PDB file of C-alpha atoms and ligand atoms in Angstrom:
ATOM      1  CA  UNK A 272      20.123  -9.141  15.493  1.00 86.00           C
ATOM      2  CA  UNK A 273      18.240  -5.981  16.171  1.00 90.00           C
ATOM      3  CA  UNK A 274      16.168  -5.866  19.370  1.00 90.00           C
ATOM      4  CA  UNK A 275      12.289  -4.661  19.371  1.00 95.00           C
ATOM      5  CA  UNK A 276      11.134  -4.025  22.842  1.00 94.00           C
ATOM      6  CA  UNK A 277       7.583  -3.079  24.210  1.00 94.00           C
ATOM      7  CA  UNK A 278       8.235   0.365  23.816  1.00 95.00           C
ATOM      8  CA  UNK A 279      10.330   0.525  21.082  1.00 97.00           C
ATOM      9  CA  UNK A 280       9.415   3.153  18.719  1.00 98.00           C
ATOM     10  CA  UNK A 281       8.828   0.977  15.117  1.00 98.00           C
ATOM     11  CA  UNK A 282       7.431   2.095  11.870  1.00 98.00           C
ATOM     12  CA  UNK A 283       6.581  -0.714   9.151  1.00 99.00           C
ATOM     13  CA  UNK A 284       6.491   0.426   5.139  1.00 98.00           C
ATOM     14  CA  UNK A 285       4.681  -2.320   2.943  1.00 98.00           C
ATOM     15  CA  UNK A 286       4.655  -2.705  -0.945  1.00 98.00           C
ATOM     16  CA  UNK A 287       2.698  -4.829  -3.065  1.00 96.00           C
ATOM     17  CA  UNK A 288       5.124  -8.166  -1.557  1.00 96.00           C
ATOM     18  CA  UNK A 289       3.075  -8.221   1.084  1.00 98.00           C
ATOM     19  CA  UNK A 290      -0.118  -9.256  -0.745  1.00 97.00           C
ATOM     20  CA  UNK A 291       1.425 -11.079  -3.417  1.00 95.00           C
ATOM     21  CA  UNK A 292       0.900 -14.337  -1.130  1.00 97.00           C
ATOM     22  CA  UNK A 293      -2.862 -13.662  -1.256  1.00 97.00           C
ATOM     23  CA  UNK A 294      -3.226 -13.262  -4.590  1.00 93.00           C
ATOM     24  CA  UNK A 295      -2.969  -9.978  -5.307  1.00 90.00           C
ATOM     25  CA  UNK A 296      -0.521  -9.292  -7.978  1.00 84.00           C
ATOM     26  CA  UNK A 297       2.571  -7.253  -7.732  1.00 85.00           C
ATOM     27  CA  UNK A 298       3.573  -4.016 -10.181  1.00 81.00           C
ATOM     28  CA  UNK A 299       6.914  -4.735 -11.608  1.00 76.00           C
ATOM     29  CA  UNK A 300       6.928  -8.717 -12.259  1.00 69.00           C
ATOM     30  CA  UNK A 301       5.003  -8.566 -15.425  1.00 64.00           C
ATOM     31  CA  UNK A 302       7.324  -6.923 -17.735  1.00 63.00           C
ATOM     32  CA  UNK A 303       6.277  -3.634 -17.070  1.00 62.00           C
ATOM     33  CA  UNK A 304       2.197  -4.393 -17.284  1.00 67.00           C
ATOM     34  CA  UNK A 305       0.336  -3.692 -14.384  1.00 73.00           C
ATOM     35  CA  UNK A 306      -2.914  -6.360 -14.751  1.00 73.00           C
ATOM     36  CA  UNK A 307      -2.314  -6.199 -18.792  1.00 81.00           C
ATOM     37  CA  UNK A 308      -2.509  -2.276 -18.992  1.00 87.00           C
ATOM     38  CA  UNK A 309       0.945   0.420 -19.346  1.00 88.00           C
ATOM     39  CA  UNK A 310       0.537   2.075 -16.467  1.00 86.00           C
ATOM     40  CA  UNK A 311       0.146   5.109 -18.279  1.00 88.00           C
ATOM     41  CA  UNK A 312      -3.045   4.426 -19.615  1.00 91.00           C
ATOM     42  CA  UNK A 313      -5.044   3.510 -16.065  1.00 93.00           C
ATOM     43  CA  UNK A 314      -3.037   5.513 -13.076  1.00 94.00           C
ATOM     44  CA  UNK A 315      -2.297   9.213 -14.121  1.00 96.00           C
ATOM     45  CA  UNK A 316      -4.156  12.116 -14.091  1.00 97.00           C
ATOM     46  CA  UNK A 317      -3.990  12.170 -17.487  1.00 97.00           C
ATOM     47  CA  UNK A 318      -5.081   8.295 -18.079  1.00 97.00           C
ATOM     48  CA  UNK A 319      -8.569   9.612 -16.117  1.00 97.00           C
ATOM     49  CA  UNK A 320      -8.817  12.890 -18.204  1.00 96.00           C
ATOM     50  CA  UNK A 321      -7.832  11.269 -21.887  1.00 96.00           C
ATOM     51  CA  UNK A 322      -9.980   8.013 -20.759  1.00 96.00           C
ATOM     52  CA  UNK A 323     -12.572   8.070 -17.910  1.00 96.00           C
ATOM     53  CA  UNK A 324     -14.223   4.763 -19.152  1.00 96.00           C
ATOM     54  CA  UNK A 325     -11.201   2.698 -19.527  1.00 96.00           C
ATOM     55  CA  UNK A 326      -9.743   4.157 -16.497  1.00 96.00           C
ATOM     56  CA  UNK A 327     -13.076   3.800 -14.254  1.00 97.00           C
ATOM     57  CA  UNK A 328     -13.740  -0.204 -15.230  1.00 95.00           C
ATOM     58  CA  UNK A 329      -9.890  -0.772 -14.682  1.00 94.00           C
ATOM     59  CA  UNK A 330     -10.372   0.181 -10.984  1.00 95.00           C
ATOM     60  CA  UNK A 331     -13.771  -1.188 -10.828  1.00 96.00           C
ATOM     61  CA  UNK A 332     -12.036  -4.602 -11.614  1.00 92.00           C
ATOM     62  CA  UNK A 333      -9.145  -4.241  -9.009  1.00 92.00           C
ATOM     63  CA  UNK A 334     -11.934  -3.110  -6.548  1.00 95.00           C
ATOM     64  CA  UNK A 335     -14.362  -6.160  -7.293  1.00 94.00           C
ATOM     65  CA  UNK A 336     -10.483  -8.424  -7.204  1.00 92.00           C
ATOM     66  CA  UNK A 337     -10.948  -7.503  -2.867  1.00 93.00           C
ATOM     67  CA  UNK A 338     -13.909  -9.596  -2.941  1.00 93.00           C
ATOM     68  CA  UNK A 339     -11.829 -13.063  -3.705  1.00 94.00           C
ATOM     69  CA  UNK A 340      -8.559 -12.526  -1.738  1.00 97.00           C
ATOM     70  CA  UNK A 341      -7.696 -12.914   1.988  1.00 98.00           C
ATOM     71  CA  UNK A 342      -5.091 -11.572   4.226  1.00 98.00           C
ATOM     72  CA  UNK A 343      -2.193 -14.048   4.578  1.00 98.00           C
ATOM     73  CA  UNK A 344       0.253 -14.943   7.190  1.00 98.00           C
ATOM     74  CA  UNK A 345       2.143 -11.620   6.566  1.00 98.00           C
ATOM     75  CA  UNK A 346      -0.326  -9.456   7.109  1.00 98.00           C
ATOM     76  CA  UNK A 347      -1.457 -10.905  10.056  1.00 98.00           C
ATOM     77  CA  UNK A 348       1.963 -10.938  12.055  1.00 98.00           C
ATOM     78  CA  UNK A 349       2.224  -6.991  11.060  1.00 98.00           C
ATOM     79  CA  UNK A 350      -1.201  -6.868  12.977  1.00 98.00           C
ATOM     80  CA  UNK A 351       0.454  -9.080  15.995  1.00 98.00           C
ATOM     81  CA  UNK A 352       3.287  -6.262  16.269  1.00 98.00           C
ATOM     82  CA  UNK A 353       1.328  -3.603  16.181  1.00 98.00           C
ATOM     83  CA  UNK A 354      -1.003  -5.245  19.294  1.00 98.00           C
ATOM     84  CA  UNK A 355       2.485  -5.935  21.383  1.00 98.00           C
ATOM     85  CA  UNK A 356       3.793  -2.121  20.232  1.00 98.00           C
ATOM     86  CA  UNK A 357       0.507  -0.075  20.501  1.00 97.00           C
ATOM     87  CA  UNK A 358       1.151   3.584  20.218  1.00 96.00           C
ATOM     88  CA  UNK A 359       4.676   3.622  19.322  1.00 97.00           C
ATOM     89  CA  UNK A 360       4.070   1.410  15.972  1.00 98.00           C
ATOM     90  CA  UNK A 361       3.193   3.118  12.727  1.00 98.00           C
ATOM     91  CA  UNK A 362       1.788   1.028   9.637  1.00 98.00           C
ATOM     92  CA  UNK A 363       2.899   3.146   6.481  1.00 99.00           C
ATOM     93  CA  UNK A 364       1.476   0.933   3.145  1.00 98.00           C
ATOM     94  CA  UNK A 365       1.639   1.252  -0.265  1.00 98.00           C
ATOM     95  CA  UNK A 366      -0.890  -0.901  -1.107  1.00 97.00           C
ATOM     96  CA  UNK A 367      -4.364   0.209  -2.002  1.00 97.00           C
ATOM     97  CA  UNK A 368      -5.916  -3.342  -1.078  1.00 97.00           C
ATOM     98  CA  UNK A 369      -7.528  -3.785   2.382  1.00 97.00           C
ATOM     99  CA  UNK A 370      -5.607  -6.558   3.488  1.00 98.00           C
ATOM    100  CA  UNK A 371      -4.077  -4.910   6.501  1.00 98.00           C
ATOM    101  CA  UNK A 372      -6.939  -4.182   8.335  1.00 98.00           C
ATOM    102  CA  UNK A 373      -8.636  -7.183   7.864  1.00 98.00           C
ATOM    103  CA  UNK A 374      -5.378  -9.001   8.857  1.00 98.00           C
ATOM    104  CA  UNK A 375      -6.404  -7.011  12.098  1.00 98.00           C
ATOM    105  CA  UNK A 376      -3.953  -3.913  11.424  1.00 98.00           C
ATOM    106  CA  UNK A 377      -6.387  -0.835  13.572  1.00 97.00           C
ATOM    107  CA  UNK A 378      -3.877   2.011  12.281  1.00 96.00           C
ATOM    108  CA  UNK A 379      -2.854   1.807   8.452  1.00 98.00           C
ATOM    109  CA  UNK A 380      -1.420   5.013   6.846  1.00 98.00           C
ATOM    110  CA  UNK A 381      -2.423   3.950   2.765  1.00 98.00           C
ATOM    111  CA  UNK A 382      -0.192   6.499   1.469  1.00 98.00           C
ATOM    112  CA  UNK A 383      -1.319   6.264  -2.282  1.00 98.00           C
ATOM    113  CA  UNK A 384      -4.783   5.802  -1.064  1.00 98.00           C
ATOM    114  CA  UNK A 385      -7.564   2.889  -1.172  1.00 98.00           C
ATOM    115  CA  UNK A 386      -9.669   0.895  -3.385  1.00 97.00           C
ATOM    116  CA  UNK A 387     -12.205   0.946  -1.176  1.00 97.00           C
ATOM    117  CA  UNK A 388     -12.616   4.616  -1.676  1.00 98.00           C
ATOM    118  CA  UNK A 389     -13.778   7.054  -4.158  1.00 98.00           C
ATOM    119  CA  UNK A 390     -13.375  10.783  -3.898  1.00 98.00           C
ATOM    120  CA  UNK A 391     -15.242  13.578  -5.715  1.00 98.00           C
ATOM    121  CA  UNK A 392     -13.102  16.363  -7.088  1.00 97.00           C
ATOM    122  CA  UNK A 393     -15.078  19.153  -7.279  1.00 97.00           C
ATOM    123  CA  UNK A 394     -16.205  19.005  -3.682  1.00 98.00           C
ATOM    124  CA  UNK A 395     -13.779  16.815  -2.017  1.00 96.00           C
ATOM    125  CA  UNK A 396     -16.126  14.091  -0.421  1.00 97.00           C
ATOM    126  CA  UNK A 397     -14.496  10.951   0.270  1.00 98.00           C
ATOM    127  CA  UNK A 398     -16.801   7.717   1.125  1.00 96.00           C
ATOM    128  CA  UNK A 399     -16.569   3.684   0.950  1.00 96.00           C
ATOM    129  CA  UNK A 400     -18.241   2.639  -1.907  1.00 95.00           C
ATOM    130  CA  UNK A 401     -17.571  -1.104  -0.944  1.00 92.00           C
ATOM    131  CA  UNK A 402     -19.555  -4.199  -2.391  1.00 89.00           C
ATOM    132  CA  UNK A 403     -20.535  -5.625  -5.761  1.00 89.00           C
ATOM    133  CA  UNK A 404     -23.653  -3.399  -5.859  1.00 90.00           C
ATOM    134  CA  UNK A 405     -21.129  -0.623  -5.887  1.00 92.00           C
ATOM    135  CA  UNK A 406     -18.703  -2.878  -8.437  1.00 91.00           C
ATOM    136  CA  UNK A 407     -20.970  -3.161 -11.097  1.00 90.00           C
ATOM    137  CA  UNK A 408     -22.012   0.308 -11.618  1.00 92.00           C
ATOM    138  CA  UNK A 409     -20.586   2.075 -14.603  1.00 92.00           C
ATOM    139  CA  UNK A 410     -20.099   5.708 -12.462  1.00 95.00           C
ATOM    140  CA  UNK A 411     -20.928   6.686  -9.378  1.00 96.00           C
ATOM    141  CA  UNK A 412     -22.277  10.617  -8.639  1.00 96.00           C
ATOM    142  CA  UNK A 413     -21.440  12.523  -5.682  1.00 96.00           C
ATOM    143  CA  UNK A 414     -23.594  12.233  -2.933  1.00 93.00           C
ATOM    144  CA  UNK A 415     -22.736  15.915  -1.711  1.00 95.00           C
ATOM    145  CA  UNK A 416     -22.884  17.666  -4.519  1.00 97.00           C
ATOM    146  CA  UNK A 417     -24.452  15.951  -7.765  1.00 94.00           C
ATOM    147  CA  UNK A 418     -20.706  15.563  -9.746  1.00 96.00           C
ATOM    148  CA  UNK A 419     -21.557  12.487 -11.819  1.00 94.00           C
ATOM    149  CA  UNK A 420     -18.246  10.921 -11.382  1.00 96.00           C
ATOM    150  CA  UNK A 421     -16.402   9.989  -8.437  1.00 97.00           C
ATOM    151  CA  UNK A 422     -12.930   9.164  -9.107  1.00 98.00           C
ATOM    152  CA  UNK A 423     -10.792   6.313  -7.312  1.00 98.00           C
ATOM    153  CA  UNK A 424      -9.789   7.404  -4.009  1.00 98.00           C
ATOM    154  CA  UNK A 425      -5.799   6.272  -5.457  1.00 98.00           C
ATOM    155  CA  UNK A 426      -2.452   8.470  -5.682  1.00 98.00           C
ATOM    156  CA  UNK A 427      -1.593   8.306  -9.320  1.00 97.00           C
ATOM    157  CA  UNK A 428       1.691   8.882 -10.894  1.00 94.00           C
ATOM    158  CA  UNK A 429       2.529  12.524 -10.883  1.00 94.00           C
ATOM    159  CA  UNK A 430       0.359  12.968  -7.446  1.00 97.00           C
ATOM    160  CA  UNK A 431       1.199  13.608  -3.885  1.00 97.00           C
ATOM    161  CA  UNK A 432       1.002  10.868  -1.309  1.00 98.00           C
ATOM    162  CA  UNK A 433      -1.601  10.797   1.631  1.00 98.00           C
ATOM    163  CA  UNK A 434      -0.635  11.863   4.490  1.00 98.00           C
ATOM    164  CA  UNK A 435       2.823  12.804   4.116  1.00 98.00           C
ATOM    165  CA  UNK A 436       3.404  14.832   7.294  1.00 98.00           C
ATOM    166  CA  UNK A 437       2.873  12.141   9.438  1.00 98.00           C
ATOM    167  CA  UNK A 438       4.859   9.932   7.700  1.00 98.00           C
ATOM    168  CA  UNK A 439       7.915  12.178   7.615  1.00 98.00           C
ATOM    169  CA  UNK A 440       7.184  12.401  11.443  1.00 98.00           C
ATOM    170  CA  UNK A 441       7.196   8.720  12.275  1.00 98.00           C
ATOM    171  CA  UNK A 442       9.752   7.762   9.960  1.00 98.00           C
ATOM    172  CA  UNK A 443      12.619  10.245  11.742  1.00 98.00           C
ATOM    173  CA  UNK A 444      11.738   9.530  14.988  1.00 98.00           C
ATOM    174  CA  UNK A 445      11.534   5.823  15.116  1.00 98.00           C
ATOM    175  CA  UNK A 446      14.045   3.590  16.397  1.00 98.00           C
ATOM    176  CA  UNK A 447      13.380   0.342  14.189  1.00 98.00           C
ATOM    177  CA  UNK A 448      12.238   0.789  10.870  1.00 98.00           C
ATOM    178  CA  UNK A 449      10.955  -2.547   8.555  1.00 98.00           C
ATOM    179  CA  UNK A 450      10.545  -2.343   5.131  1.00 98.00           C
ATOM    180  CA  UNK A 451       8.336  -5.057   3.516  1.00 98.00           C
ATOM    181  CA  UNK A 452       7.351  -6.105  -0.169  1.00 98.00           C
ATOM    182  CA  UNK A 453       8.430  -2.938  -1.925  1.00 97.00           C
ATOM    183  CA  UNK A 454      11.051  -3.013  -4.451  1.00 95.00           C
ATOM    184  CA  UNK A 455      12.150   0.705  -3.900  1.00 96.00           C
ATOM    185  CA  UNK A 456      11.256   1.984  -7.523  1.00 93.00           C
ATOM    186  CA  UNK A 457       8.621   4.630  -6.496  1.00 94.00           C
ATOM    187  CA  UNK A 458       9.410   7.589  -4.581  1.00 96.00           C
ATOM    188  CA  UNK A 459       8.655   9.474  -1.951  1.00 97.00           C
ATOM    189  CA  UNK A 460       8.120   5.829  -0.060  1.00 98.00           C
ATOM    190  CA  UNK A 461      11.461   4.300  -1.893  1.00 98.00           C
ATOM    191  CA  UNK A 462      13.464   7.161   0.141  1.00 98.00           C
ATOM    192  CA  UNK A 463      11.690   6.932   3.775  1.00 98.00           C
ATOM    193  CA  UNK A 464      14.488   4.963   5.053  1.00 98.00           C
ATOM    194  CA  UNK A 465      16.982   7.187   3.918  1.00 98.00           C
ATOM    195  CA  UNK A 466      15.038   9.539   6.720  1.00 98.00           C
ATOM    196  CA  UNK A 467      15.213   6.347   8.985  1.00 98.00           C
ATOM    197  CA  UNK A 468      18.944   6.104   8.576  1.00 98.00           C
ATOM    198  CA  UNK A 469      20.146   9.445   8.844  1.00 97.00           C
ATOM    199  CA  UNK A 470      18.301   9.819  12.299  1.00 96.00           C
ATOM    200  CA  UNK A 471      20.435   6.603  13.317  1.00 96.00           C
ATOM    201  CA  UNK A 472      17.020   3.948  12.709  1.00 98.00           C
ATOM    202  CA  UNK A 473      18.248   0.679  12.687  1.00 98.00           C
ATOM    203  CA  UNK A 474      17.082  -0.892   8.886  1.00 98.00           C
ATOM    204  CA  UNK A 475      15.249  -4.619   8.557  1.00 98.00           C
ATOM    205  CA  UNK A 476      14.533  -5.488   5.051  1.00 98.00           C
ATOM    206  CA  UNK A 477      11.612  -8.833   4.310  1.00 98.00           C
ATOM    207  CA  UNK A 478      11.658  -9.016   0.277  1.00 98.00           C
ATOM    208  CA  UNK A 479      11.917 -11.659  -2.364  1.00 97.00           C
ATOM    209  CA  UNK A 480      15.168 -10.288  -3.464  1.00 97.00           C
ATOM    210  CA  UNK A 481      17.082  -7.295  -2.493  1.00 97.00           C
ATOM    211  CA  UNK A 482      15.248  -4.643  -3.797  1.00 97.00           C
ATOM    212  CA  UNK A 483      16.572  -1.180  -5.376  1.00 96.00           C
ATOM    213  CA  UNK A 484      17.770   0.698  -1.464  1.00 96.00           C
ATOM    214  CA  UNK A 485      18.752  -2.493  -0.016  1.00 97.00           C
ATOM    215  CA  UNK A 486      22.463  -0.649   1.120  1.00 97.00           C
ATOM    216  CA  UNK A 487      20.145   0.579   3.858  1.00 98.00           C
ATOM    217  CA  UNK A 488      19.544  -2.733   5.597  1.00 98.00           C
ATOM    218  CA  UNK A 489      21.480  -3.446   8.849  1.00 98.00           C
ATOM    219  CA  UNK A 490      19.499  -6.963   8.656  1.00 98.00           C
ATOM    220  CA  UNK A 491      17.878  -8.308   4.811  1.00 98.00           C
ATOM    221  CA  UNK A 492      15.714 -11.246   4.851  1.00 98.00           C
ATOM    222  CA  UNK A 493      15.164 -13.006   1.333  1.00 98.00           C
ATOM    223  CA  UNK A 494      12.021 -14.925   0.457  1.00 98.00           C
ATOM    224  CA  UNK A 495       8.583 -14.535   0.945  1.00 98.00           C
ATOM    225  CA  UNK A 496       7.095 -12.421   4.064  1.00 98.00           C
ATOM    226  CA  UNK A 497       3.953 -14.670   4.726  1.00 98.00           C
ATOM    227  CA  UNK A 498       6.844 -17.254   6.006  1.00 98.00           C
ATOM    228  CA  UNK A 499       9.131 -15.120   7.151  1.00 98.00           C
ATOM    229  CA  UNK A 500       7.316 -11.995   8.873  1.00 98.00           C
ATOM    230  CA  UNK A 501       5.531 -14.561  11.506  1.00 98.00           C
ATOM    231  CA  UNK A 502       8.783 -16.600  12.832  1.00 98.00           C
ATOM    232  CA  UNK A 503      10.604 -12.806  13.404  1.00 98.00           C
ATOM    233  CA  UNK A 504       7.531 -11.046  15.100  1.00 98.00           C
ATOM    234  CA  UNK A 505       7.167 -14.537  17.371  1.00 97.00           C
ATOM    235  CA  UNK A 506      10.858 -13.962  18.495  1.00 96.00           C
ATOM    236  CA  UNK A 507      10.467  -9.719  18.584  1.00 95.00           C
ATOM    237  CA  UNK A 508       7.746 -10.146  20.964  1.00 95.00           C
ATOM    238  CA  UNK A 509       8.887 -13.207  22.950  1.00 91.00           C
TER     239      UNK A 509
HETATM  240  N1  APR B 181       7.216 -11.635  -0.034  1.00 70.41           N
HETATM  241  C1  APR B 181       8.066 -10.574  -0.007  1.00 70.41           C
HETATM  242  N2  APR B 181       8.345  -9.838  -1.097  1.00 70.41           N
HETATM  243  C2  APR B 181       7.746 -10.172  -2.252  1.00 70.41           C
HETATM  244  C3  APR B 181       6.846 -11.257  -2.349  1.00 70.41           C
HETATM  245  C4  APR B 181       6.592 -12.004  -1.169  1.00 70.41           C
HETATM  246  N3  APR B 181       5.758 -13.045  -1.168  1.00 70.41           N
HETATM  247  N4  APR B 181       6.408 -11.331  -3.627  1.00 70.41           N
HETATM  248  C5  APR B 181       6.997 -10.340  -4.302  1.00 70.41           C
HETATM  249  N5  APR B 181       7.811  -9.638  -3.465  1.00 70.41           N
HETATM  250  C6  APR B 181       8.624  -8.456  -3.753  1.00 70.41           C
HETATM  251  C7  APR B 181       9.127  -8.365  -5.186  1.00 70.41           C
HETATM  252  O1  APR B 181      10.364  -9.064  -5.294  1.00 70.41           O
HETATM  253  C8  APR B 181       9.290  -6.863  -5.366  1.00 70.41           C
HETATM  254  O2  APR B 181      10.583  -6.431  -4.926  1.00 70.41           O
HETATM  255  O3  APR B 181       7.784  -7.326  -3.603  1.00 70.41           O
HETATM  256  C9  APR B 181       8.261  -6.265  -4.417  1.00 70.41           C
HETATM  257  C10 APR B 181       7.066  -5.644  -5.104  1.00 70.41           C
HETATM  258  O4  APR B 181       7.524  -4.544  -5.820  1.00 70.41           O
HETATM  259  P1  APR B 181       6.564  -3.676  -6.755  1.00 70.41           P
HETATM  260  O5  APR B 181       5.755  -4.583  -7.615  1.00 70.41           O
HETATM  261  O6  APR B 181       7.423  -2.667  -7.422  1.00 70.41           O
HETATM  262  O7  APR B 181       5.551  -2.991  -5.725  1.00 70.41           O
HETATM  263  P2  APR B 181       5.740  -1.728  -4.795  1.00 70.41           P
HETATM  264  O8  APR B 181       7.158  -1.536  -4.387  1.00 70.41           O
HETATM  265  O9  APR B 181       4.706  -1.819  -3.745  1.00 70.41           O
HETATM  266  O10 APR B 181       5.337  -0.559  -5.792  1.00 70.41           O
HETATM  267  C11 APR B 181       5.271   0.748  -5.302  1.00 70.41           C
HETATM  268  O11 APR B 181       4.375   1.611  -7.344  1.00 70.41           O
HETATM  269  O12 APR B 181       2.947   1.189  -9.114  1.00 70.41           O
HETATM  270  C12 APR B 181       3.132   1.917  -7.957  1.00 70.41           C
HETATM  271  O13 APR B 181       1.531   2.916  -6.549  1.00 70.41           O
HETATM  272  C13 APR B 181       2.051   1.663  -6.946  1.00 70.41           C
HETATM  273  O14 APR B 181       2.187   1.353  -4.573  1.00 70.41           O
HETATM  274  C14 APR B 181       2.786   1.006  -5.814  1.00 70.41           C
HETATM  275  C15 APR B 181       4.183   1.540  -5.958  1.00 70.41           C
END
């Protein structure tokens, strides 16, 4: 079994699994419908330019879904480690839900951004537009400069990831990497422990069912992660 030590540098990727338990529901379990919509039509840059409306209530509705779910065992183990490992743990998620941090996670890399952001893209302003005041509202302007519609602060298809530097940084110089929930379809994340691996990372997979890169596993653990994430971080840290 791999080891995990006090100061054992560990980075942790999450995908969608990881909130399934709470509620939230995955991408590629509903024969290729994300929440009854082709992805096409809600998360592209073109979706927002062909479709602002349709686009702008879809998110609205995924941002107002925050209000009724909680963080679940998994999450909250992930926030365990990262207490035991302090600096030399790195949260890397896929998920645009806040789950993590209110599962207690302080440092969460949301590489394809956040629902509980918008952005502006004329002027760049980012901001929390959190709360069902906020849900409701068909539009929201800029409060820096006027543009009358602030687009969700998420990484489309066809866009870069947040953050990416950092990621490439902590993902070739850890010693333990953990990949939870994802089912390895969507790149650059899908091929971050292919980094791991080639700079000798031991692998631990948590998924459902082996996803797409499983060959990269030294360990694989098959079911759900809100029952099995708690009983391995109890015996990492013990
Ligand atoms: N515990 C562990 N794994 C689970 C659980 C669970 N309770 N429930 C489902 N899973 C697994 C599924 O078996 C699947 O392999 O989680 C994986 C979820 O895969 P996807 O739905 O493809 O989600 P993800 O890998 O996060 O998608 C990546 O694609 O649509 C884009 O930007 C979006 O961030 C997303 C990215």
């Amino acid at each position: 079994m791999v080891s995990i030590n006090s100061s054992s540098r560990v980075v942790i990727l999450t995908g969608a699994g990881v909130s399934a338990e709470s509620g939230v529901r995955t991408f590629r379990d509903n024969d290729g419908l994300w929440e009854d919509h082709r992805v096409e039509d809600v998360a592209t840059p073109h979706a927002w330019v062909n479709d602002q409306r349709l686009v702008w209530r879809f998110y609205q509705e995924r941002r107002r879904q925050l209000l009724s779910v909680d963080p679940n065992p998994g999450h909250l183990a992930i926030a365990k480690l990262e207490q035991y490992l302090g600096e030399s743990f790195t949260l890397i998620t896929q998920n645009v839900d806040d789950l993590h941090e209110r599962g207690g996670s302080k440092n969460v890399i949301h590489m394809h951004g956040e629902l509980a952001k918008l952005r502006c893209e004329m002027c760049n302003h980012v901001g929390v537009y959190q709360g069902q005041n906020h849900y409701d509202r068909e539009f929201i302007p800029c409060s820096d400069c006027g543009h009358e519609t602030l687009r969700p602060h998420i990484v489309w298809f066809g866009e870069i990831p947040f953050e990416m530097a950092k990621i490439q940084e902590a993902v070739s110089t850890c010693e333990v990497f953990i990949s939870i929930g994802t089912s390895g379809h969507v790149y650059p994340a899908a091929g971050l422990i292919e980094i791991a691996k080639s700079n000798a990372a031991r692998c631990i997979g948590v998924n459902l069912e082996p996803p797409l890169n499983a060959r990269y596993f030294d360990e694989f653990f098959q079911g759900k992660a809100g029952e099995i994430l708690p009983q391995l971080v109890q015996k990492w840290i013990s």
